[in-house]
CSV table of C-alpha atoms and ligand atoms in Angstrom, one decimal:
chain,number,residue,atom,x,y,z
A,1204,MET,CA,-2.5,-34.1,21.2
A,1205,THR,CA,-3.7,-34.8,17.6
A,1206,HIS,CA,-5.2,-31.7,15.9
A,1207,SER,CA,-8.6,-31.4,14.6
A,1208,SER,CA,-8.5,-30.4,10.8
A,1209,ALA,CA,-11.8,-28.9,10.4
A,1210,PRO,CA,-10.6,-25.4,9.6
A,1211,TRP,CA,-7.7,-26.1,7.4
A,1212,ARG,CA,-7.1,-26.1,3.8
A,1213,PRO,CA,-5.8,-29.3,2.3
A,1214,ALA,CA,-2.0,-28.1,2.1
A,1215,THR,CA,-2.2,-27.7,5.8
A,1216,ARG,CA,-4.0,-30.9,6.5
A,1217,ALA,CA,-1.3,-32.8,4.5
A,1218,VAL,CA,1.2,-31.5,7.0
A,1219,HIS,CA,-0.6,-31.5,10.2
A,1220,THR,CA,-3.6,-33.7,10.3
A,1221,GLY,CA,-3.0,-36.9,12.2
A,1222,HIS,CA,0.4,-35.3,13.4
A,1223,SER,CA,1.2,-34.6,16.9
A,1224,VAL,CA,4.4,-33.4,18.9
A,1225,ASP,CA,5.6,-36.3,21.0
A,1226,PRO,CA,4.6,-35.5,24.4
A,1227,LEU,CA,7.5,-37.6,26.2
A,1228,THR,CA,10.3,-36.3,24.0
A,1229,GLY,CA,9.1,-33.3,22.2
A,1230,ALA,CA,9.9,-35.0,18.8
A,1231,VAL,CA,8.3,-33.0,15.6
A,1232,ALA,CA,8.8,-36.0,13.4
A,1233,GLU,CA,6.7,-38.9,13.8
A,1234,ALA,CA,8.1,-42.1,15.6
A,1235,ILE,CA,7.9,-45.6,13.7
A,1236,GLN,CA,6.5,-48.0,15.8
A,1237,PRO,CA,6.9,-51.6,14.7
A,1238,SER,CA,5.4,-53.5,17.4
A,1239,THR,CA,3.0,-56.2,16.4
A,1240,THR,CA,1.4,-56.4,19.7
A,1241,PHE,CA,0.3,-54.0,22.6
A,1242,ALA,CA,0.2,-54.7,26.2
A,1243,ARG,CA,-3.0,-54.5,28.5
A,1244,ASP,CA,-3.0,-53.2,32.0
A,1245,ALA,CA,-3.4,-55.0,35.3
A,1246,ASP,CA,-7.3,-55.0,34.7
A,1247,TYR,CA,-6.7,-56.6,31.3
A,1248,GLU,CA,-8.0,-53.1,29.8
A,1249,LEU,CA,-6.1,-52.3,26.5
A,1250,ILE,CA,-3.7,-49.3,27.1
A,1251,GLY,CA,-3.6,-48.2,23.4
A,1252,HIS,CA,-3.6,-50.6,20.5
A,1253,ASP,CA,-4.2,-54.4,20.4
A,1254,TYR,CA,-2.6,-56.1,17.3
A,1255,ALA,CA,-0.9,-54.4,14.4
A,1256,ARG,CA,-3.2,-56.0,11.7
A,1257,THR,CA,-6.3,-54.4,13.4
A,1258,GLY,CA,-4.4,-51.0,13.9
A,1259,ASN,CA,-1.1,-49.3,14.9
A,1260,PRO,CA,-0.1,-45.8,15.5
A,1261,ASN,CA,1.6,-45.2,12.3
A,1262,ARG,CA,-1.6,-46.5,10.2
A,1263,GLU,CA,-4.0,-44.5,12.7
A,1264,SER,CA,-1.7,-41.3,11.7
A,1265,TRP,CA,-1.8,-42.0,7.9
A,1266,GLU,CA,-5.4,-42.8,8.0
A,1267,ALA,CA,-6.3,-39.6,9.9
A,1268,CYS,CA,-4.5,-37.8,7.0
A,1269,LEU,CA,-6.1,-39.7,4.1
A,1270,THR,CA,-9.6,-38.9,5.7
A,1271,ALA,CA,-8.7,-35.1,6.0
A,1272,LEU,CA,-7.0,-34.7,2.4
A,1273,GLU,CA,-10.2,-36.4,0.7
A,1274,GLY,CA,-12.6,-34.7,2.8
A,1275,GLY,CA,-14.4,-37.7,3.9
A,1276,ALA,CA,-15.8,-39.4,6.9
A,1277,ALA,CA,-13.0,-42.2,7.1
A,1278,ALA,CA,-10.2,-43.9,5.5
A,1279,LEU,CA,-8.5,-47.4,5.5
A,1280,ALA,CA,-5.0,-47.9,4.4
A,1281,PHE,CA,-4.1,-51.1,2.4
A,1282,ALA,CA,-0.7,-52.7,1.3
A,1283,SER,CA,-1.4,-51.5,-2.4
A,1284,GLY,CA,-4.0,-49.7,-4.5
A,1285,LEU,CA,-5.0,-53.2,-5.9
A,1286,ALA,CA,-5.4,-54.4,-2.4
A,1287,ALA,CA,-7.7,-51.6,-1.6
A,1288,GLN,CA,-9.7,-52.5,-4.7
A,1289,ALA,CA,-9.8,-56.1,-3.7
A,1290,ALA,CA,-10.8,-55.5,-0.2
A,1291,LEU,CA,-13.8,-53.2,-1.5
A,1292,PHE,CA,-14.9,-55.9,-3.8
A,1293,GLN,CA,-15.0,-58.5,-1.3
A,1294,ALA,CA,-16.7,-56.2,1.3
A,1295,VAL,CA,-19.6,-55.0,-1.1
A,1296,LEU,CA,-20.0,-57.7,-3.9
A,1297,LYS,CA,-21.6,-61.2,-3.6
A,1298,PRO,CA,-21.6,-63.9,-6.2
A,1299,GLY,CA,-23.8,-62.7,-9.0
A,1300,ALA,CA,-23.0,-59.0,-8.7
A,1301,VAL,CA,-22.4,-57.0,-11.6
A,1302,VAL,CA,-19.7,-54.1,-11.8
A,1303,VAL,CA,-19.6,-51.6,-14.6
A,1304,LEU,CA,-16.0,-50.7,-15.7
A,1305,PRO,CA,-15.0,-47.8,-17.8
A,1306,THR,CA,-13.3,-48.6,-21.2
A,1307,ASP,CA,-10.2,-46.7,-19.9
A,1308,MET,CA,-9.3,-48.3,-16.5
A,1309,TYR,CA,-6.0,-48.9,-14.8
A,1310,HIS,CA,-5.5,-52.4,-16.5
A,1311,GLY,CA,-4.4,-54.1,-13.3
A,1312,GLY,CA,-7.7,-53.1,-11.8
A,1313,ARG,CA,-9.9,-54.7,-14.7
A,1314,ARG,CA,-7.7,-57.7,-14.7
A,1315,LEU,CA,-8.4,-57.9,-10.9
A,1316,ALA,CA,-12.1,-57.6,-11.4
A,1317,ARG,CA,-12.0,-60.2,-14.4
A,1318,GLU,CA,-9.5,-62.7,-13.3
A,1319,VAL,CA,-9.8,-62.8,-9.6
A,1320,PHE,CA,-13.4,-61.9,-8.9
A,1321,GLY,CA,-14.7,-63.4,-12.3
A,1322,PRO,CA,-14.5,-66.9,-10.9
A,1323,TRP,CA,-16.4,-66.0,-7.7
A,1324,ASP,CA,-19.2,-65.1,-10.2
A,1325,VAL,CA,-18.8,-61.3,-10.1
A,1326,GLN,CA,-19.9,-60.0,-13.9
A,1327,THR,CA,-17.9,-57.1,-15.4
A,1328,ARG,CA,-19.7,-55.0,-18.1
A,1329,ILE,CA,-17.7,-52.3,-19.9
A,1330,ALA,CA,-19.2,-49.2,-20.7
A,1331,ASP,CA,-17.5,-45.7,-22.3
A,1332,PRO,CA,-18.2,-43.3,-19.6
A,1333,LEU,CA,-18.4,-40.5,-22.2
A,1334,ASP,CA,-21.5,-42.2,-23.3
A,1335,ARG,CA,-24.1,-41.4,-21.0
A,1336,GLU,CA,-26.7,-43.6,-22.6
A,1337,ALA,CA,-24.5,-46.8,-22.7
A,1338,THR,CA,-23.5,-46.2,-19.0
A,1339,ALA,CA,-27.1,-46.0,-18.1
A,1340,GLN,CA,-28.0,-49.2,-20.0
A,1341,ALA,CA,-24.9,-51.2,-18.4
A,1342,LEU,CA,-26.1,-50.0,-15.0
A,1343,VAL,CA,-29.3,-51.8,-15.2
A,1344,GLY,CA,-29.2,-54.4,-12.4
A,1345,ALA,CA,-25.5,-53.5,-11.7
A,1346,ASP,CA,-24.0,-53.2,-8.1
A,1347,LEU,CA,-21.1,-50.9,-8.6
A,1348,LEU,CA,-19.8,-48.4,-11.1
A,1349,TRP,CA,-16.0,-47.6,-11.3
A,1350,ILE,CA,-15.1,-44.2,-12.3
A,1351,GLU,CA,-11.6,-43.0,-13.3
A,1352,THR,CA,-10.7,-39.7,-14.3
A,1353,PRO,CA,-8.5,-38.2,-15.7
A,1354,SER,CA,-8.3,-41.7,-17.3
A,1355,ASN,CA,-5.2,-43.6,-18.0
A,1356,PRO,CA,-3.2,-43.2,-20.5
A,1357,THR,CA,-5.2,-40.8,-22.9
A,1358,LEU,CA,-6.4,-38.3,-19.9
A,1359,LYS,CA,-10.1,-38.3,-20.8
A,1360,ILE,CA,-12.0,-36.4,-18.4
A,1361,ILE,CA,-15.3,-38.0,-17.2
A,1362,ASP,CA,-18.3,-36.2,-15.6
A,1363,ILE,CA,-18.0,-37.3,-11.9
A,1364,ALA,CA,-21.4,-35.8,-10.6
A,1365,ALA,CA,-23.4,-36.9,-13.5
A,1366,LEU,CA,-22.1,-40.4,-13.5
A,1367,ALA,CA,-22.3,-40.4,-9.4
A,1368,GLU,CA,-26.0,-39.5,-9.9
A,1369,LEU,CA,-26.8,-42.2,-12.5
A,1370,ALA,CA,-25.3,-44.7,-10.3
A,1371,ARG,CA,-27.3,-43.6,-7.3
A,1372,ALA,CA,-30.5,-43.6,-9.5
A,1373,ASN,CA,-29.8,-47.2,-10.3
A,1374,GLY,CA,-29.0,-48.3,-6.6
A,1375,ALA,CA,-25.3,-49.0,-7.7
A,1376,LEU,CA,-22.3,-47.8,-5.4
A,1377,ALA,CA,-20.4,-45.0,-7.0
A,1378,VAL,CA,-16.5,-45.6,-6.8
A,1379,CYS,CA,-13.8,-43.2,-8.2
A,1380,ASP,CA,-9.9,-44.0,-8.6
A,1381,ASN,CA,-8.8,-40.7,-7.7
A,1382,THR,CA,-5.1,-41.5,-8.0
A,1383,LEU,CA,-3.9,-39.5,-10.9
A,1384,ALA,CA,-5.7,-36.2,-10.0
A,1385,THR,CA,-4.9,-36.7,-6.1
A,1386,PRO,CA,-7.0,-35.2,-3.4
A,1387,LEU,CA,-5.8,-31.8,-3.9
A,1388,LEU,CA,-7.0,-31.5,-7.5
A,1389,GLN,CA,-10.3,-33.5,-7.3
A,1390,SER,CA,-12.8,-34.1,-4.5
A,1391,PRO,CA,-15.0,-37.1,-5.7
A,1392,LEU,CA,-16.8,-37.4,-2.3
A,1393,HIS,CA,-18.2,-33.9,-2.8
A,1394,LEU,CA,-19.4,-34.8,-6.2
A,1395,GLY,CA,-21.6,-37.8,-5.1
A,1396,CYS,CA,-19.3,-40.8,-5.0
A,1397,ALA,CA,-19.7,-43.1,-1.9
A,1398,VAL,CA,-15.9,-44.3,-2.1
A,1399,VAL,CA,-12.8,-43.0,-3.4
A,1400,LEU,CA,-9.8,-45.3,-3.9
A,1401,HIS,CA,-6.2,-44.1,-4.1
A,1402,ALA,CA,-2.9,-46.0,-5.2
A,1403,SER,CA,-0.9,-44.1,-2.6
A,1404,THR,CA,2.2,-45.7,-4.3
A,1405,LYS,CA,2.0,-42.8,-6.8
A,1406,TYR,CA,1.5,-39.0,-5.8
A,1407,LEU,CA,0.4,-39.3,-2.1
A,1408,ALA,CA,3.6,-41.1,-1.1
A,1409,GLY,CA,5.3,-39.4,-4.1
A,1410,HIS,CA,9.0,-40.9,-4.1
A,1411,SER,CA,8.7,-44.0,-5.8
A,1412,ASP,CA,9.5,-45.9,-2.6
A,1413,VAL,CA,6.5,-47.4,-1.0
A,1414,THR,CA,3.5,-49.4,-2.3
A,1415,GLY,CA,0.4,-48.5,-0.6
A,1416,GLY,CA,-3.4,-48.1,-1.3
A,1417,ALA,CA,-6.5,-46.5,0.5
A,1418,LEU,CA,-10.2,-46.3,0.3
A,1419,MET,CA,-12.0,-43.1,1.5
A,1420,PHE,CA,-15.6,-43.1,2.3
A,1421,ALA,CA,-18.3,-40.3,2.3
A,1422,GLU,CA,-20.0,-41.7,5.4
A,1423,THR,CA,-19.2,-44.3,8.1
A,1424,GLY,CA,-22.1,-46.8,7.3
A,1425,GLU,CA,-22.3,-50.3,6.3
A,1426,VAL,CA,-19.9,-50.1,3.4
A,1427,PHE,CA,-17.3,-48.6,5.7
A,1428,ASP,CA,-18.1,-51.4,8.3
A,1429,ARG,CA,-17.7,-54.2,5.8
A,1430,CYS,CA,-14.4,-52.8,4.2
A,1431,ARG,CA,-12.8,-52.3,7.7
A,1432,THR,CA,-13.9,-55.9,8.5
A,1433,VAL,CA,-12.2,-57.0,5.4
A,1434,GLN,CA,-9.1,-54.9,6.1
A,1435,HIS,CA,-8.9,-56.7,9.7
A,1436,LEU,CA,-9.8,-60.0,8.7
A,1437,ALA,CA,-8.1,-60.4,5.2
A,1438,GLY,CA,-5.3,-58.3,6.4
A,1439,ALA,CA,-3.9,-56.8,3.3
A,1440,VAL,CA,-2.5,-54.1,5.5
A,1441,PRO,CA,0.6,-51.7,5.1
A,1442,SER,CA,3.5,-52.1,7.5
A,1443,ALA,CA,4.2,-49.5,10.1
A,1444,PHE,CA,7.1,-48.1,7.9
A,1445,ASP,CA,5.0,-48.1,4.9
A,1446,CYS,CA,2.7,-45.8,6.7
A,1447,TRP,CA,5.4,-43.7,8.0
A,1448,LEU,CA,6.8,-43.3,4.6
A,1449,ALA,CA,3.5,-42.5,3.0
A,1450,ARG,CA,2.5,-39.9,5.6
A,1451,ARG,CA,6.1,-38.3,5.3
A,1452,GLY,CA,5.5,-38.1,1.7
A,1453,ALA,CA,2.1,-36.6,1.7
A,1454,MET,CA,3.5,-33.5,3.8
A,1455,SER,CA,5.1,-32.5,0.6
A,1456,LEU,CA,2.2,-33.3,-2.0
A,1457,SER,CA,0.9,-29.8,-2.6
A,1458,ALA,CA,4.5,-28.2,-3.2
A,1459,ARG,CA,5.2,-31.4,-5.6
A,1460,LEU,CA,2.2,-31.0,-7.3
A,1461,ALA,CA,2.2,-27.4,-8.0
A,1462,GLN,CA,5.6,-27.7,-9.6
A,1463,GLN,CA,5.0,-31.1,-11.7
A,1464,SER,CA,1.6,-29.5,-12.8
A,1465,ALA,CA,3.5,-26.3,-14.1
A,1466,THR,CA,6.1,-28.5,-15.7
A,1467,ALA,CA,3.5,-30.5,-17.4
A,1468,LEU,CA,1.6,-27.8,-18.7
A,1469,SER,CA,4.9,-26.2,-20.4
A,1470,LEU,CA,5.9,-29.5,-21.7
A,1471,ALA,CA,2.4,-30.0,-23.2
A,1472,GLN,CA,2.5,-26.8,-24.7
A,1473,TRP,CA,5.9,-27.4,-26.1
A,1474,LEU,CA,5.2,-30.9,-27.6
A,1475,ALA,CA,1.9,-29.7,-29.0
A,1476,ALA,CA,3.8,-27.2,-31.4
A,1477,HIS,CA,6.6,-29.9,-32.1
A,1478,PRO,CA,6.4,-31.2,-35.9
A,1479,GLU,CA,7.0,-35.1,-35.0
A,1480,ILE,CA,4.1,-35.0,-32.5
A,1481,ALA,CA,0.7,-36.0,-33.8
A,1482,ARG,CA,-1.2,-35.4,-30.6
A,1483,VAL,CA,-1.0,-34.3,-26.9
A,1484,HIS,CA,-3.3,-35.7,-24.3
A,1485,TYR,CA,-3.3,-33.0,-21.5
A,1486,PRO,CA,-6.5,-31.5,-19.9
A,1487,GLY,CA,-4.8,-28.4,-19.2
A,1488,LEU,CA,-4.7,-27.4,-23.0
A,1489,PRO,CA,-7.5,-25.6,-24.1
A,1490,GLU,CA,-7.9,-28.0,-27.3
A,1491,HIS,CA,-8.4,-31.1,-25.0
A,1492,PRO,CA,-11.9,-32.2,-25.5
A,1493,GLY,CA,-12.3,-32.5,-21.6
A,1494,HIS,CA,-10.8,-29.1,-20.9
A,1495,GLY,CA,-14.0,-27.2,-20.0
A,1496,LEU,CA,-15.2,-30.1,-17.7
A,1497,ALA,CA,-11.6,-30.3,-16.1
A,1498,GLN,CA,-11.8,-26.8,-15.2
A,1499,ARG,CA,-15.4,-27.1,-13.6
A,1500,GLN,CA,-14.5,-30.2,-11.9
A,1501,MET,CA,-10.7,-29.9,-11.1
A,1502,ARG,CA,-8.6,-27.6,-9.4
A,1503,GLY,CA,-5.4,-28.1,-11.8
A,1504,ALA,CA,-4.7,-30.6,-14.5
A,1505,GLY,CA,-1.9,-32.5,-12.8
A,1506,GLY,CA,1.5,-33.7,-13.6
A,1507,VAL,CA,0.9,-36.5,-16.2
A,1508,LEU,CA,0.3,-36.1,-19.9
A,1509,SER,CA,0.6,-38.3,-22.9
A,1510,PHE,CA,1.6,-37.7,-26.6
A,1511,GLU,CA,1.4,-39.7,-30.0
A,1512,LEU,CA,4.0,-40.2,-32.5
A,1513,ALA,CA,2.8,-39.9,-36.0
A,1514,ASP,CA,4.8,-42.9,-37.0
A,1515,GLY,CA,3.6,-45.4,-34.3
A,1516,ALA,CA,5.0,-47.7,-31.9
A,1517,GLU,CA,8.6,-48.0,-33.7
A,1518,ALA,CA,8.9,-44.0,-33.5
A,1519,ALA,CA,7.6,-44.0,-30.0
A,1520,LEU,CA,10.1,-46.8,-28.8
A,1521,GLY,CA,13.0,-44.8,-30.4
A,1522,VAL,CA,12.2,-41.7,-28.6
A,1523,ALA,CA,11.8,-43.7,-25.4
A,1524,ARG,CA,15.2,-45.5,-26.3
A,1525,ARG,CA,17.1,-42.2,-26.7
A,1526,LEU,CA,16.0,-40.4,-23.6
A,1527,SER,CA,18.7,-39.9,-21.1
A,1528,LEU,CA,17.4,-38.0,-18.2
A,1529,ILE,CA,13.7,-39.2,-18.3
A,1530,ILE,CA,13.5,-42.9,-17.0
A,1531,ARG,CA,11.8,-45.5,-19.0
A,1532,ALA,CA,9.5,-47.1,-16.2
A,1533,THR,CA,6.1,-47.8,-15.2
A,1534,SER,CA,4.2,-45.9,-12.6
A,1535,PHE,CA,3.9,-42.1,-12.2
A,1536,GLY,CA,3.6,-39.3,-9.5
A,1537,GLY,CA,7.3,-39.9,-8.2
A,1538,ALA,CA,10.2,-37.3,-8.1
A,1539,HIS,CA,12.0,-38.9,-11.1
A,1540,SER,CA,10.3,-38.0,-14.4
A,1541,THR,CA,9.3,-41.3,-16.1
A,1542,ILE,CA,8.1,-42.2,-19.5
A,1543,GLU,CA,6.2,-45.5,-20.6
A,1544,HIS,CA,5.1,-47.1,-23.7
A,1545,ARG,CA,1.8,-48.2,-22.5
A,1546,ALA,CA,0.9,-50.6,-25.4
A,1547,SER,CA,4.0,-52.5,-24.8
A,1548,ILE,CA,3.2,-53.2,-21.3
A,1549,GLU,CA,-0.7,-53.6,-21.8
A,1550,GLY,CA,0.0,-56.4,-24.3
A,1551,PRO,CA,-1.7,-57.3,-27.5
A,1552,ASP,CA,-5.3,-56.5,-26.7
A,1553,SER,CA,-4.5,-52.9,-25.3
A,1554,PRO,CA,-6.6,-50.2,-26.8
A,1555,THR,CA,-3.9,-47.5,-26.3
A,1556,PRO,CA,-2.6,-46.3,-29.5
A,1557,LYS,CA,0.6,-47.8,-30.5
A,1558,GLY,CA,2.3,-44.3,-30.9
A,1559,LEU,CA,1.6,-43.0,-27.5
A,1560,LEU,CA,4.1,-42.3,-24.7
A,1561,ARG,CA,2.8,-41.5,-21.1
A,1562,LEU,CA,5.2,-39.0,-19.3
A,1563,SER,CA,5.0,-38.4,-15.6
A,1564,CYS,CA,6.7,-35.0,-14.7
A,1565,GLY,CA,9.0,-35.2,-11.8
A,1566,LEU,CA,10.7,-32.8,-9.9
A,1567,GLU,CA,13.5,-31.8,-12.2
A,1568,ASP,CA,13.8,-28.4,-13.9
A,1569,ALA,CA,11.4,-28.3,-16.7
A,1570,GLU,CA,14.1,-26.9,-18.9
A,1571,ASP,CA,16.3,-29.9,-18.6
A,1572,LEU,CA,13.4,-32.3,-19.3
A,1573,ARG,CA,12.4,-30.3,-22.3
A,1574,ALA,CA,16.0,-30.5,-23.6
A,1575,ASP,CA,16.1,-34.2,-23.3
A,1576,LEU,CA,12.6,-34.6,-25.2
A,1577,ALA,CA,14.0,-32.3,-27.9
A,1578,GLN,CA,17.2,-34.4,-28.6
A,1579,ALA,CA,15.1,-37.6,-28.4
A,1580,LEU,CA,12.7,-36.3,-30.8
A,1581,SER,CA,15.3,-34.6,-33.2
A,1582,LEU,CA,16.5,-38.0,-34.4
A,1583,SER,CA,13.2,-39.5,-35.0
B,2503,PLP,C1,-1.1,-47.7,-9.9
B,2503,PLP,C2,-2.7,-47.6,-9.8
B,2503,PLP,C3,-3.4,-48.6,-9.3
B,2503,PLP,C4,-2.9,-49.7,-8.5
B,2503,PLP,O1,-2.1,-49.4,-7.3
B,2503,PLP,P1,-0.8,-50.5,-6.9
B,2503,PLP,O2,-0.3,-49.8,-5.7
B,2503,PLP,O3,0.1,-50.6,-8.0
B,2503,PLP,O4,-1.7,-51.6,-6.6
B,2503,PLP,C5,-4.7,-48.3,-9.2
B,2503,PLP,N1,-5.3,-47.2,-10.0
B,2503,PLP,C6,-4.4,-46.4,-10.8
B,2503,PLP,C7,-5.2,-45.3,-11.4
B,2503,PLP,C8,-3.0,-46.5,-10.6
B,2503,PLP,O5,-2.2,-45.7,-11.2
């Protein structure tokens, strides 16, 4: 028996949707089913599943959880966030198609659009999503609008409902990358987007130990059918164990995010008052330009913040070098706090300020994190 999730709030859905107590053993924890093939009965009817690329019990459970978390009609799980983006592009774009991308976008996603889909004659236009007029112009004749908010790494807040409406008016598909906010803090499908993307590698799975991605859909129409066909036929699917890990991690999303958000707010406030820091980017601070919109559009400001050292790249790298608890590593949303000098890994054409460090607050005690930052900053 798998529960229906209709009456539940998101934290409960994260634990129970797609979950069932095993009828044979009474096991409460979900089993991992590694079988690639599934038997038919004597009449040659399928007993359950068919073949693991098409579907398996762990992916079914994970996709049910994803659908319920995002409040959509359906979800499809993929082997990574970028595999999910690639599947969506393969499903909905034809040669000659135009996609409008925001100035601040996950840089791998922008490279995927340009370097992989460019040769298939998909055109990319970059528009500042805070500039309604520029976005409206870019949308003329466009097929897809990419929304990413809070943006990475400067945490700009983009008006999802306004941009989704603009996309709809131009006949373009509105897609929102909801990785940074998570489904608990923001619901783009309820604000007019047709598709939501997640890198479940980050907060959903939450422990820096499984790569994964997902697409969630407002309705089960043509776009969903095409994406499901690409999932089945192009086959960038997660393994049963990947799905099991992600499903297991998502159970604690609500508790993790509550602590990570509280830590981020306290560190953002402390950094904003620190003499070595020129700017703090965190939508939970009243002085953040998107604070008001974030309060309307989000249910919390999340666990990621970034800050700028007045003295540029060298000062930022010096702080990163002196940290002893916070780990120098890319990615975010895990149990370990991580810090990243984005300009270094984005390369020479990176628009990111050279003195900027992005901090993903993990599950350590906030005081220990503050002390680590304090000692690293005191020598700068
Ligand atoms: C990490 C990330 C992705 C890509 O996910 P992968 O699992 O690394 O492929 C996409 N969007 C955002 C916002 C991300 O942070």
